[in-house]
């Protein structure tokens, strides 16, 4: 979508809002709808869809979809095979939320294949929302999750190469912004949003975070309101890209609130990107958002070109789409 067109849409949406009407510039899909970030979103929405069709709940569906990507060793930014931190250890962040406001999250979790499932247990089995590090690990073990080594030889090789490139020994605290600039594609959280036939919603996301991050660093993905937000009254949103920037604007919550005020999902995502850009002086760090309104309208927007997402709606095959971007 071109800038001029979006401005027009924004104005139109505002005018219609004043008249108490909704601008329907976003494509409204046939419910149920599942959308997920990046190319690996394809496997995620397939599995989510299948799970729902076979009688699973919405939560079962989003969890199952994300688990597929977590278990794929070829995805270097999520779960098994994810890039390690600066010290060579893979630490994972994940969250899950349903539209009623129930949610759970884990961060700085090491050694478990499915952080999204641990996040769900936090939601279902504890009075809390968010467990991190050693506490999250102890809880996962108590719940019967098995410890595994997530560092694949390929990811380790890349880490060793990265370490060699550092000028100072052993390793220096990385400048996260520089780390991310090495390869904007190292930011590939899987975020999955789904609405069932009645417009109830759920979402989940999972990531190994920024490649070679400082030990202990946590991104936006496990932070409810930043990396993920879901509200049955309105819709859902998730984020991918430079987590620090997303946290600073509480990106996913912002998008849901903009949709609540009548913004179309694409315009809401675009406004979040504009807000993000206003808070950072750097135009090289990718950030991208995906939104699903409860009626099945979807939207996506990124700062830089290249953000893809997968869509599955009733009666149609999964398709990959390219989000519009603020910069070319
Ligand atoms: C993070 N936002 O930890 C995550 C990484 C990511 O797409 O999105 N990758 O900053």
Short mmCIF file of C-alpha atoms and ligand atoms in Angstrom, two decimals:
data_model
loop_
_atom_site.label_atom_id
_atom_site.label_comp_id
_atom_site.label_asym_id
_atom_site.label_seq_id
_atom_site.Cartn_x
_atom_site.Cartn_y
_atom_site.Cartn_z
CA UNK A 1 0.00 0.00 0.00
CA UNK A 2 1.42 3.38 -0.96
CA UNK A 3 1.94 6.18 1.53
CA UNK A 4 -0.60 8.46 -0.15
CA UNK A 5 -3.15 5.71 -0.16
CA UNK A 6 -2.62 5.11 3.53
CA UNK A 7 -2.96 8.76 4.37
CA UNK A 8 -6.21 8.72 2.44
CA UNK A 9 -7.29 5.62 4.31
CA UNK A 10 -6.35 7.26 7.59
CA UNK A 11 -8.42 10.33 6.78
CA UNK A 12 -11.30 8.20 5.53
CA UNK A 13 -11.16 6.03 8.62
CA UNK A 14 -11.20 9.14 10.82
CA UNK A 15 -14.21 10.62 9.00
CA UNK A 16 -16.11 7.36 9.11
CA UNK A 17 -15.20 7.08 12.77
CA UNK A 18 -16.78 10.49 13.38
CA UNK A 19 -19.91 9.20 11.72
CA UNK A 20 -19.78 6.12 13.92
CA UNK A 21 -18.92 3.87 10.99
CA UNK A 22 -16.01 1.51 10.41
CA UNK A 23 -13.55 1.87 7.55
CA UNK A 24 -13.26 -1.54 5.96
CA UNK A 25 -10.10 -1.00 3.90
CA UNK A 26 -8.53 -4.12 5.42
CA UNK A 27 -9.35 -7.40 3.77
CA UNK A 28 -11.98 -9.12 5.89
CA UNK A 29 -11.44 -12.84 5.82
CA UNK A 30 -13.79 -15.71 6.46
CA UNK A 31 -13.58 -16.97 10.03
CA UNK A 32 -11.86 -18.94 11.43
CA UNK A 33 -8.67 -17.07 10.54
CA UNK A 34 -5.06 -17.76 11.53
CA UNK A 35 -2.15 -15.44 10.74
CA UNK A 36 1.50 -15.86 11.64
CA UNK A 37 4.74 -13.96 11.16
CA UNK A 38 7.38 -14.67 8.50
CA UNK A 39 7.70 -17.57 6.08
CA UNK A 40 7.77 -20.10 8.90
CA UNK A 41 4.31 -18.79 9.76
CA UNK A 42 3.08 -21.09 7.00
CA UNK A 43 3.77 -24.24 9.03
CA UNK A 44 2.41 -22.53 12.12
CA UNK A 45 -0.99 -21.60 10.64
CA UNK A 46 -1.34 -25.02 8.97
CA UNK A 47 -0.90 -26.74 12.32
CA UNK A 48 -3.09 -24.26 14.20
CA UNK A 49 -5.84 -24.72 11.66
CA UNK A 50 -5.62 -28.50 11.77
CA UNK A 51 -5.69 -28.47 15.57
CA UNK A 52 -8.84 -26.34 15.66
CA UNK A 53 -10.51 -28.46 13.00
CA UNK A 54 -9.82 -31.60 14.95
CA UNK A 55 -11.68 -30.21 17.93
CA UNK A 56 -8.84 -28.49 19.80
CA UNK A 57 -9.45 -25.22 21.59
CA UNK A 58 -8.12 -21.90 20.32
CA UNK A 59 -5.35 -22.12 22.89
CA UNK A 60 -4.49 -25.64 21.75
CA UNK A 61 -4.36 -24.33 18.20
CA UNK A 62 -2.02 -21.37 18.77
CA UNK A 63 0.20 -23.43 21.04
CA UNK A 64 0.44 -26.28 18.52
CA UNK A 65 1.20 -23.84 15.69
CA UNK A 66 4.06 -22.20 17.54
CA UNK A 67 5.45 -25.55 18.69
CA UNK A 68 6.08 -26.58 15.08
CA UNK A 69 8.44 -23.64 14.59
CA UNK A 70 10.08 -24.12 17.99
CA UNK A 71 10.99 -27.69 16.99
CA UNK A 72 12.38 -26.76 13.57
CA UNK A 73 16.21 -26.69 13.79
CA UNK A 74 16.43 -24.70 10.56
CA UNK A 75 14.76 -21.65 12.08
CA UNK A 76 17.67 -19.81 13.72
CA UNK A 77 15.56 -17.41 15.69
CA UNK A 78 13.16 -19.68 17.56
CA UNK A 79 13.62 -22.68 19.88
CA UNK A 80 15.85 -25.54 18.73
CA UNK A 81 18.63 -24.22 16.52
CA UNK A 82 18.07 -20.63 17.69
CA UNK A 83 21.11 -18.39 17.94
CA UNK A 84 22.70 -18.36 21.39
CA UNK A 85 23.51 -15.34 23.51
CA UNK A 86 26.98 -13.79 23.66
CA UNK A 87 28.15 -16.54 25.99
CA UNK A 88 27.00 -19.33 23.67
CA UNK A 89 23.81 -20.31 25.51
CA UNK A 90 20.37 -20.41 23.90
CA UNK A 91 17.83 -18.54 26.03
CA UNK A 92 14.19 -18.45 25.03
CA UNK A 93 11.21 -16.11 25.48
CA UNK A 94 7.56 -16.97 24.83
CA UNK A 95 4.03 -15.90 25.66
CA UNK A 96 0.47 -17.00 25.13
CA UNK A 97 -2.78 -15.09 25.61
CA UNK A 98 -6.48 -15.56 25.07
CA UNK A 99 -8.98 -12.84 24.42
CA UNK A 100 -10.43 -13.02 27.92
CA UNK A 101 -7.18 -11.56 29.26
CA UNK A 102 -5.77 -14.83 30.59
CA UNK A 103 -2.08 -15.02 29.74
CA UNK A 104 1.23 -16.62 30.60
CA UNK A 105 4.85 -16.02 29.70
CA UNK A 106 8.40 -17.21 30.26
CA UNK A 107 11.67 -15.47 29.58
CA UNK A 108 15.39 -16.20 29.82
CA UNK A 109 14.47 -19.88 29.82
CA UNK A 110 17.21 -22.34 28.90
CA UNK A 111 17.06 -25.95 27.80
CA UNK A 112 13.41 -26.58 26.90
CA UNK A 113 12.13 -27.27 23.43
CA UNK A 114 8.72 -25.69 23.91
CA UNK A 115 8.77 -22.47 25.90
CA UNK A 116 5.27 -21.67 24.60
CA UNK A 117 3.95 -24.75 26.42
CA UNK A 118 5.72 -23.72 29.61
CA UNK A 119 4.13 -20.27 29.21
CA UNK A 120 0.72 -21.91 28.92
CA UNK A 121 1.34 -23.90 32.11
CA UNK A 122 2.30 -20.68 33.89
CA UNK A 123 -1.09 -19.32 32.84
CA UNK A 124 -3.03 -22.41 33.79
CA UNK A 125 -1.24 -23.72 36.83
CA UNK A 126 0.08 -20.72 38.72
CA UNK A 127 -1.44 -17.53 40.10
CA UNK A 128 1.17 -15.64 38.07
CA UNK A 129 1.64 -14.42 34.52
CA UNK A 130 5.39 -14.37 34.03
CA UNK A 131 8.26 -16.61 35.19
CA UNK A 132 11.88 -16.05 34.23
CA UNK A 133 15.28 -17.73 34.30
CA UNK A 134 16.00 -20.20 37.06
CA UNK A 135 12.45 -20.00 38.45
CA UNK A 136 10.96 -20.73 35.05
CA UNK A 137 13.33 -23.66 34.65
CA UNK A 138 12.44 -25.13 38.05
CA UNK A 139 8.74 -24.77 37.22
CA UNK A 140 9.20 -26.43 33.82
CA UNK A 141 10.99 -29.38 35.44
CA UNK A 142 8.27 -29.69 38.07
CA UNK A 143 5.72 -29.79 35.30
CA UNK A 144 7.54 -32.66 33.63
CA UNK A 145 9.14 -30.82 30.69
CA UNK A 146 12.33 -32.50 29.59
CA UNK A 147 15.65 -30.65 29.43
CA UNK A 148 17.35 -30.72 26.03
CA UNK A 149 20.34 -29.13 24.35
CA UNK A 150 19.04 -26.47 21.96
CA UNK A 151 22.39 -25.37 20.51
CA UNK A 152 22.77 -27.04 17.14
CA UNK A 153 26.25 -27.38 15.56
CA UNK A 154 25.20 -24.86 12.86
CA UNK A 155 24.14 -22.20 15.36
CA UNK A 156 27.29 -22.84 17.39
CA UNK A 157 29.45 -22.34 14.28
CA UNK A 158 27.77 -19.00 13.61
CA UNK A 159 28.29 -17.97 17.21
CA UNK A 160 31.99 -18.91 17.05
CA UNK A 161 32.35 -16.88 13.86
CA UNK A 162 30.62 -13.93 15.49
CA UNK A 163 32.95 -14.22 18.49
CA UNK A 164 35.99 -14.15 16.23
CA UNK A 165 34.70 -10.96 14.63
CA UNK A 166 34.66 -9.19 17.96
CA UNK A 167 37.81 -7.12 18.44
CA UNK A 168 38.09 -7.39 22.18
CA UNK A 169 38.54 -10.69 23.97
CA UNK A 170 36.19 -12.87 25.88
CA UNK A 171 33.43 -11.61 24.83
CA UNK A 172 32.66 -7.91 25.35
CA UNK A 173 29.14 -6.91 26.31
CA UNK A 174 27.70 -6.65 22.80
CA UNK A 175 26.18 -3.44 21.62
CA UNK A 176 22.78 -4.84 20.87
CA UNK A 177 22.05 -2.33 18.17
CA UNK A 178 25.24 -3.30 16.35
CA UNK A 179 24.47 -6.96 16.85
CA UNK A 180 21.14 -6.52 15.19
CA UNK A 181 22.64 -4.56 12.36
CA UNK A 182 24.77 -7.57 11.37
CA UNK A 183 21.71 -9.14 9.88
CA UNK A 184 18.23 -7.73 10.11
CA UNK A 185 16.95 -11.20 9.33
CA UNK A 186 18.13 -12.49 12.69
CA UNK A 187 14.83 -11.15 14.01
CA UNK A 188 12.30 -13.77 13.25
CA UNK A 189 9.98 -14.38 16.16
CA UNK A 190 7.05 -16.62 15.39
CA UNK A 191 3.86 -14.80 16.37
CA UNK A 192 0.53 -16.49 15.70
CA UNK A 193 -2.93 -14.93 16.05
CA UNK A 194 -6.17 -16.81 15.59
CA UNK A 195 -9.91 -16.10 15.63
CA UNK A 196 -12.47 -18.90 15.72
CA UNK A 197 -15.82 -18.90 13.94
CA UNK A 198 -17.40 -16.81 16.70
CA UNK A 199 -14.67 -14.18 16.72
CA UNK A 200 -13.04 -15.31 19.95
CA UNK A 201 -9.30 -14.84 19.85
CA UNK A 202 -5.98 -16.22 21.06
CA UNK A 203 -2.34 -15.63 20.25
CA UNK A 204 1.13 -16.93 21.07
CA UNK A 205 4.71 -16.09 20.24
CA UNK A 206 8.14 -17.59 20.77
CA UNK A 207 11.71 -16.52 20.07
CA UNK A 208 15.36 -17.04 20.89
CA UNK A 209 15.64 -13.25 20.78
CA UNK A 210 18.36 -11.15 19.26
CA UNK A 211 21.33 -13.17 18.07
CA UNK A 212 24.34 -13.01 20.41
CA UNK A 213 22.49 -10.77 22.83
CA UNK A 214 23.86 -9.87 26.24
CA UNK A 215 23.35 -12.61 28.79
CA UNK A 216 20.05 -12.05 30.56
CA UNK A 217 18.57 -9.89 27.81
CA UNK A 218 14.82 -10.30 27.33
CA UNK A 219 12.98 -8.93 24.30
CA UNK A 220 9.39 -7.92 23.65
CA UNK A 221 7.95 -11.35 22.84
CA UNK A 222 7.22 -12.53 26.40
CA UNK A 223 6.04 -9.10 27.52
CA UNK A 224 2.26 -8.96 27.34
CA UNK A 225 1.31 -5.72 25.61
CA UNK A 226 4.66 -5.40 23.82
CA UNK A 227 5.16 -8.60 21.78
CA UNK A 228 1.57 -9.85 22.05
CA UNK A 229 -1.84 -8.59 23.07
CA UNK A 230 -5.26 -10.17 22.61
CA UNK A 231 -8.70 -8.84 23.51
CA UNK A 232 -11.92 -10.60 22.51
CA UNK A 233 -13.73 -7.26 22.34
CA UNK A 234 -11.44 -5.92 19.63
CA UNK A 235 -8.72 -8.10 18.16
CA UNK A 236 -5.13 -9.22 18.57
CA UNK A 237 -1.66 -8.05 17.61
CA UNK A 238 1.89 -9.33 17.75
CA UNK A 239 5.30 -7.93 16.95
CA UNK A 240 8.59 -9.00 15.48
CA UNK A 241 11.89 -7.24 15.02
CA UNK A 242 13.96 -5.11 17.35
CA UNK A 243 12.37 -5.95 20.70
CA UNK A 244 13.76 -2.99 22.61
CA UNK A 245 11.99 -0.65 20.22
CA UNK A 246 8.72 -2.60 20.46
CA UNK A 247 8.81 -2.53 24.27
CA UNK A 248 9.32 1.23 24.26
CA UNK A 249 5.99 1.77 22.55
CA UNK A 250 4.09 -1.21 24.05
CA UNK A 251 3.49 -2.02 20.38
CA UNK A 252 0.87 -4.79 20.43
CA UNK A 253 -1.29 -3.14 23.07
CA UNK A 254 -1.08 0.12 21.15
CA UNK A 255 -2.39 -1.57 18.01
CA UNK A 256 -5.31 -3.24 19.79
CA UNK A 257 -6.25 0.08 21.38
CA UNK A 258 -6.06 1.86 18.02
CA UNK A 259 -8.37 -0.78 16.55
CA UNK A 260 -10.71 -0.30 19.51
CA UNK A 261 -10.90 3.37 18.54
CA UNK A 262 -11.90 2.38 15.01
CA UNK A 263 -8.62 2.14 13.13
CA UNK A 264 -8.39 -0.48 10.48
CA UNK A 265 -5.76 -3.18 11.36
CA UNK A 266 -3.33 -2.01 8.65
CA UNK A 267 -3.57 1.60 9.74
CA UNK A 268 -3.17 0.61 13.40
CA UNK A 269 0.01 -1.35 12.53
CA UNK A 270 1.31 1.54 10.47
CA UNK A 271 0.74 4.00 13.30
CA UNK A 272 2.72 1.70 15.62
CA UNK A 273 5.62 1.66 13.13
CA UNK A 274 5.50 5.46 12.89
CA UNK A 275 5.48 5.71 16.71
CA UNK A 276 8.44 3.32 16.89
CA UNK A 277 10.39 5.32 14.34
CA UNK A 278 9.77 8.53 16.26
CA UNK A 279 11.46 6.91 19.27
CA UNK A 280 14.57 5.62 17.52
CA UNK A 281 17.07 7.45 15.42
CA UNK A 282 17.97 4.27 13.59
CA UNK A 283 16.31 3.28 10.34
CA UNK A 284 18.20 0.00 9.93
CA UNK A 285 16.55 -2.03 12.67
CA UNK A 286 13.51 -3.87 11.37
CA UNK A 287 10.30 -3.81 13.31
CA UNK A 288 7.02 -5.27 12.10
CA UNK A 289 3.50 -5.81 13.38
CA UNK A 290 0.65 -8.16 12.54
CA UNK A 291 -2.96 -7.59 13.60
CA UNK A 292 -6.20 -9.54 13.45
CA UNK A 293 -9.54 -7.91 14.19
CA UNK A 294 -12.26 -10.06 15.75
CA UNK A 295 -14.33 -9.94 12.54
CA UNK A 296 -11.47 -11.47 10.54
CA UNK A 297 -9.93 -8.30 9.12
CA UNK A 298 -6.15 -8.50 9.09
CA UNK A 299 -3.36 -5.95 8.78
CA UNK A 300 0.43 -5.85 8.81
CA UNK A 301 3.09 -3.18 8.50
CA UNK A 302 6.86 -3.00 8.84
CA UNK A 303 9.54 -0.35 8.96
CA UNK A 304 11.70 -1.96 6.27
CA UNK A 305 10.58 -4.05 3.32
CA UNK A 306 10.70 -7.83 3.59
CA UNK A 307 8.23 -8.69 6.31
CA UNK A 308 6.16 -11.69 5.23
CA UNK A 309 3.29 -13.36 7.01
CA UNK A 310 1.13 -16.41 6.44
CA UNK A 311 -2.66 -16.35 6.31
CA UNK A 312 -5.20 -19.15 6.55
CA UNK A 313 -8.89 -18.46 6.32
CA UNK A 314 -11.92 -20.71 5.97
CA UNK A 315 -12.23 -22.23 2.54
CA UNK A 316 -8.83 -21.13 1.23
CA UNK A 317 -5.30 -22.50 1.13
CA UNK A 318 -2.54 -20.95 3.22
CA UNK A 319 -0.94 -17.98 1.48
CA UNK A 320 2.13 -15.89 2.19
CA UNK A 321 1.78 -12.12 2.01
CA UNK A 322 4.26 -9.28 1.98
CA UNK A 323 3.52 -6.44 4.37
CA UNK A 324 3.71 -2.82 3.22
CA UNK A 325 6.63 -0.91 4.75
CA UNK A 326 7.24 2.66 5.79
CA UNK A 327 10.67 2.82 4.15
CA UNK A 328 11.61 1.37 0.79
C1 LIG B 1 13.27 -9.86 20.29
N1 LIG B 1 11.42 -9.33 18.89
O1 LIG B 1 13.66 -10.63 21.15
C2 LIG B 1 12.30 -10.38 19.31
C3 LIG B 1 13.06 -10.98 18.20
C4 LIG B 1 12.28 -11.07 16.98
O2 LIG B 1 11.62 -11.44 14.97
O3 LIG B 1 11.29 -10.56 16.77
N2 LIG B 1 12.47 -11.62 16.02
O4 LIG B 1 13.66 -8.71 20.17
#
